[in-house]
Coordinates of C-alpha atoms in Angstrom, one line a residue:
M5 CA 0.0 0.0 0.0
N6 CA 2.8 2.4 0.8
V7 CA 4.3 1.7 -2.6
L8 CA 1.0 2.5 -4.3
K9 CA 0.8 5.8 -2.3
R10 CA 4.4 6.7 -3.2
L11 CA 4.0 5.9 -6.9
P12 CA 2.0 8.9 -8.0
R13 CA 4.4 11.2 -6.1
A14 CA 7.3 9.6 -7.8
I15 CA 5.7 10.0 -11.2
F16 CA 4.2 13.5 -10.8
S17 CA 7.1 15.4 -9.3
P18 CA 9.9 17.7 -10.4
I19 CA 13.3 16.5 -11.4
P20 CA 15.7 18.5 -9.1
I21 CA 19.1 18.5 -10.9
S22 CA 22.0 20.8 -10.4
R23 CA 23.4 23.2 -13.0
T24 CA 26.6 21.3 -13.5
R25 CA 24.9 18.0 -13.8
A26 CA 22.4 19.3 -16.3
I27 CA 25.2 20.7 -18.5
G28 CA 27.2 17.4 -18.2
I29 CA 24.2 15.2 -19.2
S30 CA 23.2 17.5 -22.1
E31 CA 26.7 17.7 -23.6
R32 CA 27.2 13.9 -23.4
L33 CA 23.9 13.1 -25.1
A34 CA 24.8 15.7 -27.8
A35 CA 28.2 14.0 -28.2
L36 CA 26.5 10.7 -28.7
S37 CA 24.5 12.3 -31.6
S38 CA 27.7 13.7 -33.2
L39 CA 29.4 10.3 -32.7
S40 CA 26.6 8.5 -34.4
S41 CA 26.5 11.1 -37.2
S42 CA 30.2 11.0 -38.1
L43 CA 30.3 7.2 -37.9
E44 CA 27.4 7.1 -40.3
Y45 CA 29.1 9.5 -42.7
L46 CA 32.4 7.5 -42.6
H47 CA 30.5 4.3 -43.3
Q48 CA 28.8 5.9 -46.3
H49 CA 32.0 7.5 -47.6
R50 CA 31.1 6.3 -51.2
N51 CA 28.5 9.1 -51.3
L52 CA 31.4 11.6 -51.3
K53 CA 32.9 10.2 -54.5
P54 CA 32.3 11.6 -58.0
G55 CA 28.8 10.7 -59.0
G56 CA 27.8 10.1 -55.4
L57 CA 24.8 11.5 -53.5
N58 CA 27.1 14.2 -52.0
D59 CA 29.5 14.8 -54.8
W60 CA 31.1 18.1 -54.0
D61 CA 31.4 19.1 -57.6
I62 CA 27.6 19.1 -57.7
M63 CA 27.0 20.3 -54.2
R64 CA 29.1 23.5 -54.7
Q65 CA 26.9 24.6 -57.6
T66 CA 24.2 25.7 -55.1
P67 CA 26.2 27.3 -52.3
E68 CA 24.7 27.5 -48.8
S69 CA 25.6 31.2 -48.6
K70 CA 26.2 34.0 -51.1
M71 CA 29.1 35.4 -48.9
P72 CA 32.5 34.7 -50.5
A73 CA 34.2 34.0 -47.2
I74 CA 31.7 31.3 -46.3
Q75 CA 32.0 29.8 -49.8
K76 CA 35.8 29.6 -49.4
L77 CA 35.4 27.9 -46.1
T78 CA 33.0 25.3 -47.4
D79 CA 35.4 24.8 -50.4
L80 CA 38.2 24.2 -47.9
V81 CA 36.4 21.3 -46.3
G82 CA 34.8 20.1 -49.4
G83 CA 37.6 17.8 -50.4
R84 CA 36.9 14.1 -49.8
R85 CA 40.0 13.6 -47.7
T86 CA 39.4 16.7 -45.6
T87 CA 35.8 15.7 -45.0
M88 CA 36.9 12.2 -43.9
A89 CA 39.6 13.6 -41.6
L90 CA 37.1 16.0 -40.0
H91 CA 34.7 13.2 -39.3
A92 CA 37.5 11.1 -37.8
S93 CA 38.5 13.9 -35.5
R94 CA 34.8 14.3 -34.5
V95 CA 34.6 10.7 -33.6
A96 CA 37.7 11.1 -31.3
C97 CA 36.3 14.3 -29.8
S98 CA 32.9 12.8 -29.2
L99 CA 34.4 9.8 -27.4
A100 CA 36.5 12.1 -25.3
M101 CA 33.4 14.1 -24.4
L102 CA 31.7 10.9 -23.1
A103 CA 34.5 10.6 -20.4
P104 CA 33.7 11.7 -16.9
G105 CA 34.7 15.2 -15.7
N106 CA 33.6 18.8 -15.6
S107 CA 36.7 20.6 -16.7
R108 CA 36.3 24.0 -18.5
W109 CA 38.4 22.4 -21.3
R110 CA 35.3 20.4 -22.2
A111 CA 34.0 23.7 -23.6
A112 CA 36.5 23.3 -26.5
G113 CA 35.1 19.9 -27.4
D114 CA 31.5 21.1 -27.3
L115 CA 32.3 24.1 -29.5
Y116 CA 34.4 22.1 -31.9
L117 CA 31.7 19.5 -32.5
G118 CA 29.1 22.3 -33.0
L119 CA 31.3 24.3 -35.3
T120 CA 32.3 21.3 -37.5
T121 CA 28.7 20.2 -37.8
T122 CA 27.9 23.7 -39.1
V123 CA 30.8 23.7 -41.5
L124 CA 30.0 20.3 -42.9
Q125 CA 26.4 21.1 -43.4
A126 CA 26.9 22.1 -47.0
R127 CA 29.1 19.0 -47.6
H128 CA 26.2 16.7 -46.5
R129 CA 23.2 18.5 -47.9
Y130 CA 21.6 15.1 -48.4
G131 CA 21.8 13.1 -45.2
T132 CA 21.5 15.7 -42.5
D133 CA 18.4 16.1 -40.4
G134 CA 16.9 18.0 -37.5
S135 CA 19.0 16.1 -35.0
D136 CA 22.2 17.7 -36.3
Q137 CA 20.8 21.2 -35.8
V138 CA 19.5 20.3 -32.3
A139 CA 22.9 18.8 -31.3
T140 CA 24.7 21.9 -32.6
Q141 CA 22.5 24.2 -30.5
V142 CA 23.1 22.0 -27.4
Q143 CA 26.9 22.0 -28.0
A144 CA 27.0 25.7 -28.5
I145 CA 25.1 26.4 -25.3
T146 CA 27.0 23.9 -23.1
G147 CA 30.3 25.1 -24.5
L148 CA 29.5 28.8 -23.8
A149 CA 28.2 27.8 -20.3
R150 CA 31.4 26.0 -19.5
L151 CA 33.5 29.0 -20.6
S152 CA 31.5 31.4 -18.4
R153 CA 32.3 31.7 -14.7
S154 CA 29.1 33.6 -14.0
P155 CA 26.2 31.4 -12.7
E156 CA 23.7 34.1 -14.0
V157 CA 25.1 33.7 -17.6
Q158 CA 25.0 30.0 -17.3
D159 CA 21.4 30.1 -16.2
A160 CA 20.5 32.4 -19.0
L161 CA 22.0 30.0 -21.5
M162 CA 20.3 27.0 -20.0
W163 CA 16.9 28.9 -20.1
Y164 CA 17.5 29.6 -23.7
L165 CA 17.9 25.9 -24.5
A166 CA 14.9 25.0 -22.4
I167 CA 12.8 27.5 -24.2
Q168 CA 14.0 26.1 -27.5
A169 CA 13.0 22.6 -26.4
N170 CA 9.5 23.8 -25.5
M171 CA 9.1 25.6 -28.8
S172 CA 10.4 22.5 -30.7
Y173 CA 7.7 20.3 -29.2
S174 CA 4.8 22.7 -29.0
L175 CA 5.2 24.2 -32.5
S176 CA 5.6 20.7 -34.0
G177 CA 2.4 19.6 -32.3
L178 CA 0.5 22.7 -33.4
A179 CA 1.7 22.2 -37.0
K180 CA 0.4 18.6 -36.9
L181 CA -2.8 19.7 -35.3
A182 CA -3.4 22.2 -38.1
G183 CA -3.5 19.4 -40.6
T184 CA -6.3 16.9 -41.0
K185 CA -4.2 13.7 -41.2
W186 CA -3.0 13.8 -37.6
R187 CA -6.5 14.6 -36.4
D188 CA -8.3 11.8 -38.4
G189 CA -5.6 9.2 -37.6
S190 CA -4.3 8.7 -41.1
A191 CA -0.8 10.3 -40.6
L192 CA 1.0 7.4 -38.9
P193 CA -0.1 4.7 -41.3
G194 CA 0.9 7.0 -44.1
V195 CA 4.4 7.6 -42.8
L196 CA 4.9 3.9 -42.0
R197 CA 4.2 3.1 -45.7
T198 CA 6.9 5.3 -47.1
R199 CA 10.2 4.0 -48.3
T200 CA 12.3 6.5 -46.2
Y201 CA 10.6 6.1 -42.8
G202 CA 8.4 3.1 -43.4
F203 CA 8.2 -0.1 -41.3
E204 CA 5.9 -2.8 -42.8
R205 CA 5.3 -4.7 -39.6
A206 CA 4.3 -1.5 -37.7
Y207 CA 2.1 -0.4 -40.6
R208 CA 0.3 -3.7 -40.5
L209 CA -0.3 -3.2 -36.8
T210 CA -1.9 0.2 -37.5
Q211 CA -4.3 -1.5 -40.0
R212 CA -5.1 -4.3 -37.6
Y213 CA -5.7 -2.0 -34.7
P214 CA -6.9 1.3 -36.2
R215 CA -8.4 2.5 -32.9
A216 CA -5.1 2.0 -31.0
S217 CA -3.2 3.7 -33.9
K218 CA -5.5 6.8 -33.7
I219 CA -5.1 7.0 -29.9
T220 CA -1.4 6.8 -30.3
Q221 CA -1.4 9.7 -32.8
H222 CA -3.6 11.8 -30.5
A223 CA -1.3 11.0 -27.6
V224 CA 1.7 12.3 -29.6
L225 CA -0.3 15.4 -30.4
A226 CA -1.2 16.0 -26.8
M227 CA 2.4 15.4 -25.6
E228 CA 3.9 17.9 -28.1
C229 CA 1.2 20.6 -27.8
L230 CA 1.1 20.5 -24.0
F231 CA 4.8 20.1 -23.4
P232 CA 5.1 23.5 -21.7
V233 CA 2.9 22.3 -18.9
V234 CA 6.2 21.2 -17.2
Y235 CA 6.3 24.7 -15.8
L236 CA 2.9 24.5 -14.2
A237 CA 1.9 23.0 -10.8
G238 CA 5.4 23.3 -9.4
G239 CA 7.0 21.1 -12.0
R240 CA 4.8 18.0 -11.2
M241 CA 4.4 17.2 -14.9
T242 CA 8.1 17.3 -15.7
R243 CA 8.7 13.6 -15.3
P244 CA 5.7 12.3 -17.3
M245 CA 6.2 14.8 -20.1
I246 CA 10.0 14.2 -20.4
G247 CA 9.3 10.5 -20.1
A248 CA 6.7 10.6 -22.9
A249 CA 9.0 12.7 -25.1
G250 CA 11.9 10.4 -24.5
S251 CA 9.8 7.3 -25.3
F252 CA 8.6 9.0 -28.4
H253 CA 12.2 9.4 -29.7
V254 CA 13.2 5.9 -28.8
V255 CA 10.2 4.5 -30.7
N256 CA 11.0 6.7 -33.7
A257 CA 14.6 5.4 -33.6
F258 CA 13.6 1.8 -33.8
V259 CA 10.5 2.1 -36.0
M260 CA 11.5 4.9 -38.4
G261 CA 15.3 4.7 -38.3
L262 CA 15.8 8.1 -36.7
G263 CA 18.5 6.9 -34.5
R264 CA 20.2 10.3 -33.8
F265 CA 16.8 11.8 -32.7
M266 CA 17.0 9.4 -29.7
T267 CA 19.9 11.3 -28.2
A268 CA 19.7 14.8 -29.8
F269 CA 16.3 16.0 -28.6
P270 CA 16.7 14.4 -25.1
A271 CA 19.9 16.4 -24.8
M272 CA 17.7 19.4 -24.1
H273 CA 15.7 17.6 -21.4
P274 CA 18.2 18.2 -18.6
M275 CA 17.8 21.9 -19.2
V276 CA 14.0 21.6 -19.0
A277 CA 14.3 19.6 -15.8
Y278 CA 16.7 22.2 -14.3
T279 CA 14.5 25.2 -15.2
S280 CA 11.2 23.6 -14.2
A281 CA 12.2 22.5 -10.7
P282 CA 10.9 24.9 -7.9
K283 CA 13.5 26.9 -6.1
T284 CA 12.5 25.2 -2.9
F285 CA 14.9 22.4 -3.9
P286 CA 18.5 23.3 -2.7
V287 CA 20.1 22.3 -6.0
V288 CA 18.3 25.0 -7.9
A289 CA 17.8 27.5 -5.1
G290 CA 20.2 30.0 -6.6
R291 CA 18.9 29.8 -10.2
D292 CA 18.5 33.1 -12.0
D293 CA 15.2 33.2 -13.9
R294 CA 15.5 36.7 -15.4
M295 CA 15.9 35.1 -18.8
V296 CA 12.2 34.2 -18.8
K297 CA 11.1 37.9 -18.5
T298 CA 13.7 38.8 -21.1
A299 CA 12.3 36.2 -23.5
L300 CA 8.7 37.3 -22.9
M301 CA 9.7 40.9 -23.6
L302 CA 11.6 39.9 -26.8
L303 CA 8.6 37.8 -27.8
A304 CA 6.2 40.7 -27.4
A305 CA 8.6 43.0 -29.3
G306 CA 8.9 40.4 -32.1
V307 CA 5.1 39.9 -32.3
T308 CA 4.7 43.7 -32.5
A309 CA 7.4 44.1 -35.2
A310 CA 5.9 41.2 -37.1
G311 CA 2.4 42.8 -36.9
V312 CA 3.8 46.1 -38.2
A313 CA 5.7 44.4 -41.0
A314 CA 2.6 42.4 -42.0
T315 CA 0.6 45.6 -42.0
Q316 CA 3.1 47.2 -44.3
R317 CA 3.3 44.2 -46.6
R318 CA -0.5 44.1 -46.8
A319 CA -0.6 47.8 -47.7
H320 CA 2.1 47.2 -50.3
A321 CA 0.2 44.2 -51.7
L322 CA -3.2 46.1 -51.8
A323 CA -1.8 49.3 -53.3
G324 CA -1.2 48.1 -56.8
W325 CA 1.1 50.0 -59.1
P326 CA 1.0 53.8 -59.5
N327 CA -0.9 53.5 -62.9
S328 CA -3.1 50.6 -62.0
R329 CA -6.8 50.8 -63.0
T330 CA -9.8 48.8 -61.8
V331 CA -12.9 47.2 -63.3
T332 CA -16.0 46.0 -61.3
T333 CA -17.4 42.7 -62.6
R334 CA -21.0 41.4 -62.6
Y335 CA -20.3 39.8 -59.2
G336 CA -19.2 43.0 -57.6
N337 CA -15.5 41.9 -57.6
T338 CA -13.0 44.6 -58.2
L339 CA -10.2 43.6 -60.6
S340 CA -6.9 45.6 -60.7
Y341 CA -5.1 45.7 -64.0
D342 CA -2.2 47.4 -65.7
V343 CA -1.6 48.3 -69.4
G344 CA 1.6 48.9 -71.3
G345 CA 3.2 49.1 -74.7
Q346 CA 2.1 51.2 -77.6
D347 CA -1.5 51.7 -78.6
I348 CA -1.1 50.2 -82.1
A349 CA -4.6 49.9 -83.5
D350 CA -4.1 46.8 -85.7
R351 CA -2.3 44.8 -83.0
P352 CA -4.3 42.7 -80.6
V353 CA -3.7 43.3 -76.9
L354 CA -2.0 40.5 -75.0
V355 CA -4.0 39.8 -71.9
F356 CA -1.9 38.0 -69.2
N357 CA -3.6 35.6 -66.7
H358 CA -1.4 34.3 -63.9
G359 CA -1.4 30.8 -62.4
L360 CA -2.6 29.4 -59.1
A361 CA -0.9 30.9 -56.0
S362 CA 0.9 33.2 -58.4
T363 CA 1.2 36.9 -59.2
T364 CA 1.1 39.2 -62.3
E365 CA 4.8 40.0 -61.4
H366 CA 5.7 36.5 -62.5
F367 CA 5.3 37.9 -66.1
A368 CA 7.7 40.8 -65.4
W369 CA 10.4 39.7 -67.8
M370 CA 7.9 38.9 -70.6
I371 CA 6.1 42.2 -70.2
E372 CA 9.4 44.1 -70.1
R373 CA 10.4 42.4 -73.4
L374 CA 7.1 42.7 -75.2
A375 CA 5.8 46.1 -74.0
F376 CA 9.1 48.0 -73.4
D377 CA 11.4 46.6 -76.1
I378 CA 8.9 45.8 -78.9
G379 CA 6.0 48.1 -78.0
Q380 CA 3.4 45.3 -78.1
P381 CA 0.2 46.4 -76.2
V382 CA -0.3 44.3 -73.1
L383 CA -2.7 44.0 -70.2
S384 CA -2.0 42.1 -67.0
Y385 CA -4.4 41.7 -64.1
A386 CA -4.8 40.0 -60.7
R387 CA -7.8 37.7 -60.2
A388 CA -10.2 38.5 -57.5
G389 CA -8.6 37.9 -54.1
Y390 CA -5.1 38.3 -55.3
G391 CA -3.0 41.4 -54.6
P392 CA -5.0 44.6 -55.1
S393 CA -8.0 42.8 -56.7
R394 CA -10.9 42.3 -54.2
R395 CA -13.3 39.4 -54.1
L396 CA -16.5 40.9 -52.7
R397 CA -19.0 38.2 -53.8
D398 CA -20.6 36.4 -50.8
A399 CA -21.6 33.3 -52.7
P400 CA -19.3 30.2 -52.7
Y401 CA -16.6 30.4 -55.3
S402 CA -16.8 28.6 -58.6
V403 CA -14.4 28.4 -61.5
Q404 CA -17.0 30.0 -63.7
E405 CA -16.7 33.1 -61.5
S406 CA -13.1 33.7 -62.6
V407 CA -14.1 33.1 -66.3
D408 CA -16.9 35.6 -66.1
D409 CA -14.7 38.1 -64.3
L410 CA -12.1 37.9 -67.1
E411 CA -14.8 38.4 -69.7
D412 CA -16.1 41.5 -67.8
L413 CA -12.5 42.8 -67.5
I414 CA -11.8 42.6 -71.2
R415 CA -15.2 44.2 -72.1
G416 CA -14.7 46.9 -69.5
A417 CA -11.1 47.8 -70.0
L418 CA -10.8 47.6 -73.8
P419 CA -12.8 49.1 -76.7
D420 CA -15.5 46.8 -78.1
D421 CA -13.7 46.4 -81.4
R422 CA -10.2 45.6 -79.9
Q423 CA -9.0 42.1 -80.4
V424 CA -7.1 40.2 -77.7
V425 CA -4.6 37.4 -77.5
L426 CA -5.1 35.5 -74.3
V427 CA -1.8 34.5 -72.6
G428 CA -2.2 32.3 -69.5
H429 CA 0.1 30.3 -67.3
S430 CA -1.0 27.1 -65.7
L431 CA -4.5 27.5 -64.3
G432 CA -4.6 31.0 -66.0
A433 CA -4.3 29.2 -69.4
E434 CA -7.3 27.0 -68.6
L435 CA -9.4 30.0 -67.6
N436 CA -8.4 31.7 -70.9
R437 CA -9.5 28.7 -72.9
R438 CA -12.9 28.8 -71.3
V439 CA -13.4 32.6 -71.8
A440 CA -12.3 32.3 -75.4
Q441 CA -15.6 30.5 -76.1
K442 CA -17.5 33.4 -74.7
L443 CA -15.6 36.2 -76.4
G444 CA -15.9 34.8 -79.9
D445 CA -14.3 36.8 -82.7
R446 CA -12.6 39.2 -80.2
V447 CA -10.0 36.5 -79.5
A448 CA -7.3 36.7 -82.1
G449 CA -5.2 33.9 -80.5
V450 CA -4.6 31.9 -77.3
V451 CA -1.2 31.2 -75.8
Y452 CA -0.9 28.5 -73.2
L453 CA 2.2 28.6 -71.0
D454 CA 2.7 25.1 -69.4
P455 CA -1.1 25.0 -69.0
T456 CA -3.5 23.1 -66.9
H457 CA -5.5 20.5 -68.8
P458 CA -9.0 19.8 -67.6
A459 CA -8.3 16.0 -67.7
Q460 CA -4.9 16.1 -66.1
L461 CA -6.0 14.4 -62.9
I462 CA -7.6 11.6 -64.9
R463 CA -4.9 11.0 -67.5
S464 CA -1.7 11.6 -65.5
D465 CA -0.8 9.4 -62.5
R466 CA 1.8 11.9 -61.5
Q467 CA -0.6 14.8 -61.4
R468 CA -3.2 12.7 -59.5
R469 CA -0.7 11.7 -56.8
G470 CA 0.7 15.2 -56.5
S471 CA -2.7 16.8 -56.1
E472 CA -3.2 15.4 -52.6
L473 CA 0.1 16.7 -51.3
F474 CA -0.5 20.0 -53.1
T475 CA -4.0 20.3 -51.5
T476 CA -2.6 19.7 -48.0
S477 CA 0.3 22.1 -48.5
L478 CA -2.0 24.8 -49.9
D479 CA -4.5 24.5 -47.1
E480 CA -1.8 24.7 -44.4
L481 CA -0.2 27.8 -46.0
A482 CA -3.6 29.5 -46.1
R483 CA -4.3 28.6 -42.5
W484 CA -0.9 29.6 -41.1
T485 CA -0.4 32.8 -43.1
R486 CA -3.9 33.8 -41.8
L487 CA -2.3 33.7 -38.3
G488 CA 0.4 36.1 -39.3
T489 CA 3.2 33.7 -40.0
G490 CA 4.0 35.3 -43.4
A491 CA 6.7 37.3 -41.6
L492 CA 8.5 34.0 -41.0
M493 CA 8.5 32.9 -44.6
T494 CA 11.9 32.8 -46.4
R495 CA 12.3 34.7 -49.6
P496 CA 12.0 32.2 -52.5
N497 CA 14.7 32.2 -55.2
W498 CA 12.3 33.1 -57.9
V499 CA 11.6 36.5 -56.3
D500 CA 15.3 37.5 -56.7
H501 CA 15.3 36.3 -60.3
L502 CA 12.7 38.9 -61.3
P503 CA 13.7 42.4 -62.4
S504 CA 14.8 44.4 -59.4
S505 CA 11.9 46.8 -59.4
Y506 CA 9.4 44.0 -59.1
R507 CA 11.0 42.0 -56.3
D508 CA 9.7 43.7 -53.1
K509 CA 6.2 43.8 -54.5
A510 CA 6.3 40.1 -55.5
F511 CA 7.6 39.1 -52.0
A512 CA 4.9 41.2 -50.3
L513 CA 2.3 39.4 -52.3
Y514 CA 3.9 36.0 -51.7
T515 CA 3.8 36.5 -47.9
D516 CA 0.3 37.9 -47.9
A517 CA -2.4 35.6 -46.5
R518 CA -4.9 36.7 -49.1
L519 CA -2.9 35.1 -51.9
W520 CA -2.9 31.7 -50.2
Q521 CA -6.6 32.0 -49.2
A522 CA -7.5 32.8 -52.8
A523 CA -5.3 29.9 -54.1
S524 CA -6.9 27.5 -51.7
R525 CA -10.4 28.7 -52.6
E526 CA -9.6 28.3 -56.3
W527 CA -7.9 24.9 -56.0
T528 CA -10.8 23.4 -54.1
A529 CA -13.2 24.3 -56.9
V530 CA -10.7 23.5 -59.7
R531 CA -9.8 20.1 -58.3
A532 CA -13.4 19.1 -58.0
E533 CA -13.9 19.9 -61.7
L534 CA -10.7 18.2 -62.8
E535 CA -11.6 15.0 -60.9
A536 CA -15.0 14.9 -62.5
Y537 CA -14.0 15.8 -66.1
E538 CA -15.5 13.8 -68.9
G539 CA -15.6 14.3 -72.6
D540 CA -13.5 16.1 -75.1
L541 CA -12.2 19.7 -75.4
A542 CA -14.5 22.1 -77.3
P543 CA -13.1 23.5 -80.5
V544 CA -11.5 27.0 -80.1
R545 CA -11.9 29.2 -83.2
A546 CA -8.7 31.1 -82.9
P547 CA -5.0 30.2 -83.4
G548 CA -3.4 28.5 -80.5
L549 CA 0.2 28.1 -79.2
V550 CA 1.2 25.8 -76.3
V551 CA 4.6 26.7 -74.8
A552 CA 5.7 23.7 -72.8
A553 CA 8.5 23.6 -70.2
Q554 CA 11.0 20.8 -71.0
V555 CA 11.2 19.8 -67.3
T556 CA 7.5 19.3 -67.2
V557 CA 7.2 17.1 -70.2
D558 CA 10.3 15.1 -69.3
M559 CA 9.0 14.3 -65.9
D560 CA 5.5 13.5 -67.1
P561 CA 5.2 12.5 -70.8
D562 CA 1.4 12.4 -70.3
Q563 CA 1.5 16.2 -70.1
L564 CA 2.9 16.5 -73.6
L565 CA 0.1 14.3 -74.9
M566 CA -2.4 16.6 -73.3
Y567 CA -0.7 19.7 -74.7
H568 CA -1.2 18.3 -78.2
D569 CA -4.8 17.7 -77.2
L570 CA -5.1 21.4 -76.6
V571 CA -3.6 22.1 -80.0
R572 CA -6.0 19.8 -81.7
S573 CA -8.9 21.7 -80.2
H574 CA -7.8 24.7 -82.3
Q575 CA -6.9 22.7 -85.4
E576 CA -10.4 21.0 -85.4
A577 CA -11.9 24.5 -85.6
G578 CA -9.8 25.2 -88.7
S579 CA -7.2 27.3 -86.9
H580 CA -3.5 27.1 -86.5
G581 CA -2.2 25.1 -83.5
D582 CA 1.3 24.3 -82.4
V583 CA 3.5 23.2 -79.5
A584 CA 6.8 24.7 -78.7
V585 CA 9.1 23.3 -75.9
V586 CA 11.5 25.6 -74.0
E587 CA 14.7 23.7 -73.4
Q588 CA 15.7 23.3 -69.8
G589 CA 12.7 25.4 -68.7
G590 CA 10.6 24.5 -65.7
H591 CA 7.0 25.2 -64.9
D592 CA 7.8 28.5 -63.2
T593 CA 11.2 29.3 -64.6
I594 CA 9.8 29.8 -68.1
L595 CA 8.4 32.9 -66.5
T596 CA 10.9 33.9 -63.8
D597 CA 14.2 33.0 -65.4
A598 CA 15.3 36.0 -67.7
R599 CA 16.7 33.8 -70.4
H600 CA 13.7 31.4 -70.6
A601 CA 11.2 34.3 -70.3
R602 CA 12.8 36.1 -73.2
T603 CA 12.6 33.0 -75.3
V604 CA 8.9 32.6 -74.5
A605 CA 8.3 36.3 -75.2
D606 CA 9.8 36.0 -78.6
L607 CA 7.8 32.8 -79.3
I608 CA 4.6 34.8 -78.4
M609 CA 5.6 37.7 -80.5
G610 CA 6.3 35.5 -83.5
F611 CA 3.0 33.7 -83.0
V612 CA 1.1 37.0 -82.8
E613 CA 2.7 38.5 -85.9
E614 CA 2.3 35.4 -88.0
H615 CA -1.1 34.3 -87.0
C616 CA -2.9 37.0 -85.0
T617 CA -2.2 40.2 -87.0
P618 CA -2.9 39.5 -90.7
S619 CA -2.7 43.2 -91.4
A620 CA 0.8 43.6 -90.0
S621 CA 2.5 43.5 -93.3
A622 CA 0.1 46.0 -94.8
S623 CA 0.8 48.5 -92.1
G624 CA 4.3 49.1 -93.3
E625 CA 5.9 48.4 -90.0
P626 CA 8.6 45.7 -90.0
A627 CA 7.9 42.7 -87.8
G628 CA 9.7 43.0 -84.5
S629 CA 10.6 46.7 -84.9
V630 CA 11.3 48.7 -81.7
P631 CA 9.0 51.7 -81.5
E632 CA 10.3 55.1 -80.4
K633 CA 8.0 55.5 -77.4
V634 CA 6.8 52.9 -75.0
E635 CA 4.3 53.4 -72.3
E636 CA 5.4 51.9 -69.0
S637 CA 3.1 49.2 -67.6
K638 CA 4.4 49.4 -64.0

């Protein structure tokens, strides 16, 4: 009976641990992670050879940093022999760190292991994981703590690592909670079926006992989301929460092969135990907790700064360009558009329609080429809900709404007798195809840039498999950016590949929640139509050009067949139809890469002059001539 009475007290109680002991345990667990990591890389040394997974001649083509000094440093350790020597030294250092003792010289070992992990990160781009980053943080903190003679500084460093541990678990749990798969119990079986982390016997158990599998997943969610409760009730939840987290990592190590996680993340647990124990225990009586107040102040300042930045980005995204104009559609939506080039009467206006989760700024290189260099009249616009365009309709969204909006834009922004060439990328191309049926003779041509085909989810296995992952990712981005996390988004490479005057605008739009909400809304409706598509494409009575990205058709040959299907819909109506492939171009890079975009622009211009402006030769203006005056579109 006494044992039964003492058992709850033993489980639900703090873990009083001294400052020195917490540092010692943390650095040894981190050393085990580094030891395991380096032994693994030494065993897989063939990956470092030419043609291997981590061939340096290939890795160095995408440097980790743009700073020349860092590039020189990574080149210095990039040689195979140097890399192997560093790992051998890390093995020796890790073994030494496992020895007993609390000398200040151990700080050198901690910092050496953390520094070499960072330096070798670029060398092992394929093979590193979160455990390496966690071990590096632990080694940096324990190394600095051993160097310091001030208990206050040591406590501040230990609090930092404890806060990192709480953030790692709680944010991971919240991210899982935001998705549907962890809530409905399908995440674990899905992971166990993968090649990378799968384990067939465990997967079979989830299928045999689905209720137990779902309970397990919900238990993991609860542990991660509620991990910070270790600081409530006098630290009484410290043992069960740390025990649950440690068990979670041990199971992952054996089931999913994440061996280094078994020591890396628990390396932060001693810091959690030290900081969560009440000061009534003698071993932590002198602990300095001022770091908590400092962290809360910094958090408040960061949230405030993020809010201000988000407000500024939203204002930038909604402002449009200085010469932007608007049209109100039949649904009450307000579309923002821009025009450019010369107003040449016998030339049709190129109307650009962007893709899903995209911006009109993606067309910047093409518009610069067509409107500025050649003088071709152009019009670009943002669909309702994107950028400065507002969706004010209360009814549920349908794809037809965007088609009707585009029709209203063309009729409202251009004279009734002005012909257009519809230029669309991805989903924008499919919307253009549909509106071409409604505009009739006003459409002088249709240009499809790596377009969406209405049957792509039926005819392409690759597209069908990718649609589920895309749906999940899009929904999560819409959900998280709505909470203000756009400030945490990294600047994608394509933004910096645009002309310099467009970059800030494009990034503001990319981090704005409205873009992701609009994309999620569109994709929900589009996917439903694509999955239910039946029949053949209706003939389009206008010349058509499909510009395909080579990467797209190489990865999915079914796409090329569907592109020819689009061409046939024009040929069957007695019009010209052709497919052009941009060598080495990708789905997005045919727009954002200056070289590919210029190629596409010239293809469009050749198509327009040969098939969409029959009076061009009679006008006396040589094809491709550069006019004296060009009206800026932005």
